[in-house]
Short mmCIF file of C-alpha atoms in Angstrom, two decimals:
data_model
loop_
_atom_site.label_atom_id
_atom_site.label_comp_id
_atom_site.label_asym_id
_atom_site.label_seq_id
_atom_site.Cartn_x
_atom_site.Cartn_y
_atom_site.Cartn_z
CA UNK O 238 -43.02 54.95 -2.67
CA UNK O 239 -44.65 52.52 -4.88
CA UNK O 240 -41.42 50.77 -5.31
CA UNK O 241 -40.84 50.48 -1.62
CA UNK O 242 -44.25 49.12 -1.05
CA UNK O 243 -43.62 46.51 -3.86
CA UNK O 244 -40.45 45.35 -2.31
CA UNK O 245 -42.10 44.89 1.13
CA UNK O 246 -45.16 43.18 -0.54
CA UNK O 247 -42.70 40.83 -2.33
CA UNK O 248 -40.72 40.15 0.79
CA UNK O 249 -43.78 39.39 2.76
CA UNK O 250 -45.18 37.06 0.04
CA UNK O 251 -42.00 35.43 -0.21
CA UNK O 252 -41.71 34.77 3.72
CA UNK O 253 -45.41 33.35 3.60
CA UNK O 254 -44.72 31.01 0.70
CA UNK O 255 -41.62 29.56 2.53
CA UNK O 256 -43.84 29.15 5.63
CA UNK O 257 -46.33 27.16 3.62
CA UNK O 258 -44.23 25.15 1.07
CA UNK O 259 -41.04 24.72 3.25
CA UNK O 260 -40.87 21.60 5.21
CA UNK O 261 -38.32 20.51 7.81
CA UNK O 262 -37.04 16.96 8.39
CA UNK O 263 -38.85 17.10 11.76
CA UNK O 264 -42.18 17.26 10.08
CA UNK O 265 -41.57 14.79 7.28
CA UNK O 266 -42.51 11.50 8.63
CA UNK O 267 -40.48 9.51 5.99
CA UNK O 268 -37.21 10.82 7.73
CA UNK O 269 -37.56 9.08 10.99
CA UNK O 270 -38.86 5.78 9.38
CA UNK O 271 -35.76 5.76 7.00
CA UNK O 272 -33.51 6.34 9.90
CA UNK O 273 -35.09 3.46 11.86
CA UNK O 274 -34.96 1.06 8.88
CA UNK O 275 -31.32 1.94 8.35
CA UNK O 276 -30.48 1.34 11.92
CA UNK O 277 -32.11 -2.18 11.69
CA UNK O 278 -30.52 -2.95 8.27
CA UNK O 279 -27.10 -2.14 9.87
CA UNK O 280 -27.93 -4.65 12.72
CA UNK O 281 -27.01 -8.33 12.00
CA UNK O 282 -25.53 -7.58 8.71
CA UNK O 283 -25.13 -11.25 7.95
CA UNK O 284 -28.84 -11.27 6.93
CA UNK O 285 -28.12 -8.75 4.13
CA UNK O 286 -25.47 -10.95 2.52
CA UNK O 287 -26.30 -11.40 -1.38
CA UNK O 288 -29.69 -9.72 -1.01
CA UNK O 289 -31.34 -9.46 -4.27
CA UNK O 290 -34.10 -7.04 -3.13
CA UNK O 291 -35.56 -5.20 -0.09
CA UNK O 292 -39.36 -5.37 0.46
CA UNK O 293 -41.16 -2.75 2.53
CA UNK O 294 -44.05 -3.84 4.31
CA UNK O 295 -45.83 -0.82 5.86
CA UNK O 296 -48.48 -1.19 8.42
CA UNK O 297 -51.83 0.21 6.90
CA UNK O 298 -52.29 2.28 10.00
CA UNK O 299 -49.24 4.27 9.87
CA UNK O 300 -49.50 7.91 8.92
CA UNK O 301 -47.21 7.70 5.91
CA UNK O 302 -47.98 9.60 2.71
CA UNK O 303 -47.13 8.22 -0.65
CA UNK O 304 -44.38 10.61 -0.83
CA UNK O 305 -42.79 9.54 2.42
CA UNK O 306 -42.84 6.03 1.20
CA UNK O 307 -41.33 7.04 -2.14
CA UNK O 308 -38.59 8.86 -0.39
CA UNK O 309 -37.69 5.88 1.76
CA UNK O 310 -37.82 3.52 -1.24
CA UNK O 311 -35.56 5.96 -3.41
CA UNK O 312 -33.11 6.08 -0.41
CA UNK O 313 -32.89 2.29 0.10
CA UNK O 314 -32.53 1.73 -3.60
CA UNK O 315 -29.64 4.21 -4.20
CA UNK O 316 -27.86 3.07 -0.99
CA UNK O 317 -28.05 -0.73 -1.62
CA UNK O 318 -28.61 -0.77 -5.30
CA UNK O 319 -31.25 -3.64 -5.22
CA UNK O 320 -34.79 -3.71 -6.38
CA UNK O 321 -37.18 -2.33 -3.91
CA UNK O 322 -40.76 -4.17 -3.51
CA UNK O 323 -43.64 -3.43 -1.42
CA UNK O 324 -44.77 -6.99 -0.82
CA UNK O 325 -45.75 -9.02 2.23
CA UNK O 326 -43.98 -12.29 3.15
CA UNK O 327 -46.78 -14.35 1.55
CA UNK O 328 -46.64 -12.01 -1.62
CA UNK O 329 -42.92 -12.47 -1.85
CA UNK O 330 -43.40 -16.48 -1.74
CA UNK O 331 -46.09 -16.24 -4.35
CA UNK O 332 -43.80 -14.21 -6.63
CA UNK O 333 -41.00 -16.74 -6.38
CA UNK O 334 -38.61 -14.46 -4.53
CA UNK O 335 -37.62 -17.18 -2.11
CA UNK O 336 -35.04 -19.80 -2.09
CA UNK O 337 -35.75 -23.51 -2.61
CA UNK O 338 -36.90 -23.61 1.07
CA UNK O 339 -39.72 -21.17 1.09
CA UNK O 340 -38.84 -20.04 4.58
CA UNK O 341 -35.76 -18.30 3.12
CA UNK O 342 -36.03 -15.19 1.04
CA UNK O 343 -33.67 -14.01 -1.51
CA UNK O 344 -33.71 -10.50 -0.11
CA UNK O 345 -35.00 -8.97 3.09
CA UNK O 346 -38.29 -8.17 4.35
CA UNK O 347 -38.45 -4.93 6.26
CA UNK O 348 -41.75 -4.22 8.30
CA UNK O 349 -42.80 -1.18 10.21
CA UNK O 350 -45.15 -2.43 12.62
CA UNK O 351 -46.22 0.65 14.56
CA UNK O 352 -45.03 4.00 15.90
CA UNK O 353 -45.71 6.14 18.91
CA UNK O 354 -45.12 9.73 18.92
CA UNK O 355 -43.85 10.65 22.29
CA UNK O 356 -43.38 14.35 21.63
CA UNK O 357 -42.55 16.60 18.73
CA UNK O 358 -38.94 15.70 19.05
CA UNK O 359 -39.31 11.99 19.95
CA UNK O 360 -40.75 8.94 18.29
CA UNK O 361 -40.49 5.30 18.87
CA UNK O 362 -40.86 2.90 15.99
CA UNK O 363 -41.23 -0.86 16.06
CA UNK O 364 -39.46 -2.44 12.96
CA UNK O 365 -38.63 -5.97 11.92
CA UNK O 366 -36.28 -7.66 9.40
CA UNK O 367 -36.73 -11.02 8.02
CA UNK O 368 -34.63 -13.17 5.93
CA UNK O 369 -35.30 -16.76 7.28
CA UNK O 370 -36.87 -18.51 10.09
CA UNK O 371 -33.49 -18.64 11.76
CA UNK O 372 -32.62 -15.14 10.40
CA UNK O 373 -35.12 -12.50 11.78
CA UNK O 374 -35.07 -9.72 14.34
CA UNK O 375 -37.07 -6.95 15.51
CA UNK O 376 -36.55 -3.93 17.66
CA UNK O 377 -38.13 -0.80 19.01
CA UNK O 378 -35.97 2.08 17.93
CA UNK O 379 -36.45 5.49 19.69
CA UNK O 380 -35.40 8.52 17.62
CA UNK O 381 -34.81 12.20 18.85
CA UNK O 382 -34.76 15.12 16.54
CA UNK O 383 -31.53 17.18 17.42
CA UNK O 384 -29.57 19.77 15.49
CA UNK O 385 -31.84 19.59 12.47
CA UNK O 386 -31.96 15.85 11.90
CA UNK O 387 -33.48 12.61 13.44
CA UNK O 388 -30.97 10.50 15.42
CA UNK O 389 -31.24 7.06 17.16
CA UNK O 390 -31.64 7.44 20.90
CA UNK O 391 -32.18 3.90 21.78
CA UNK O 392 -32.28 0.56 20.02
CA UNK O 393 -34.00 -2.14 21.98
CA UNK O 394 -34.18 -5.65 20.48
CA UNK O 395 -37.50 -7.15 20.87
CA UNK O 396 -36.75 -10.61 19.08
CA UNK O 397 -33.93 -12.24 17.38
CA UNK O 398 -33.73 -15.72 15.84
#
């Protein structure tokens, strides 16, 4: 009898622990941001040529935890094999991470400007990519959570130069 109660108690504790510690990609904010940034990086790939780094400039008002940011940084570093910074445009210039012409960066600056949660399964994220005054773009990317992962539903350019 004690054995059966112990097994049932162990099973219930295990189920409760999974509910508390387990997290789905739907609830991890880093994942939709990563997908949106990847979509933007793959747009106008000429801006990516010979990039020495990627700098991520996250708007202070975004609900991203440090672990979400780290997850995005780790993904981009492993995929593109470049240094990842968390610097603004001005800070990149100050650090000497631009070409002779200060308006042209040696890498790309990705900025997450804002997000709008439309429902539990839909989120719109405004992102921009900058390399030079004549090499920049921004977009509103709407993502949908389907079949266990975030997917791009729409990609609406908002500015290109």
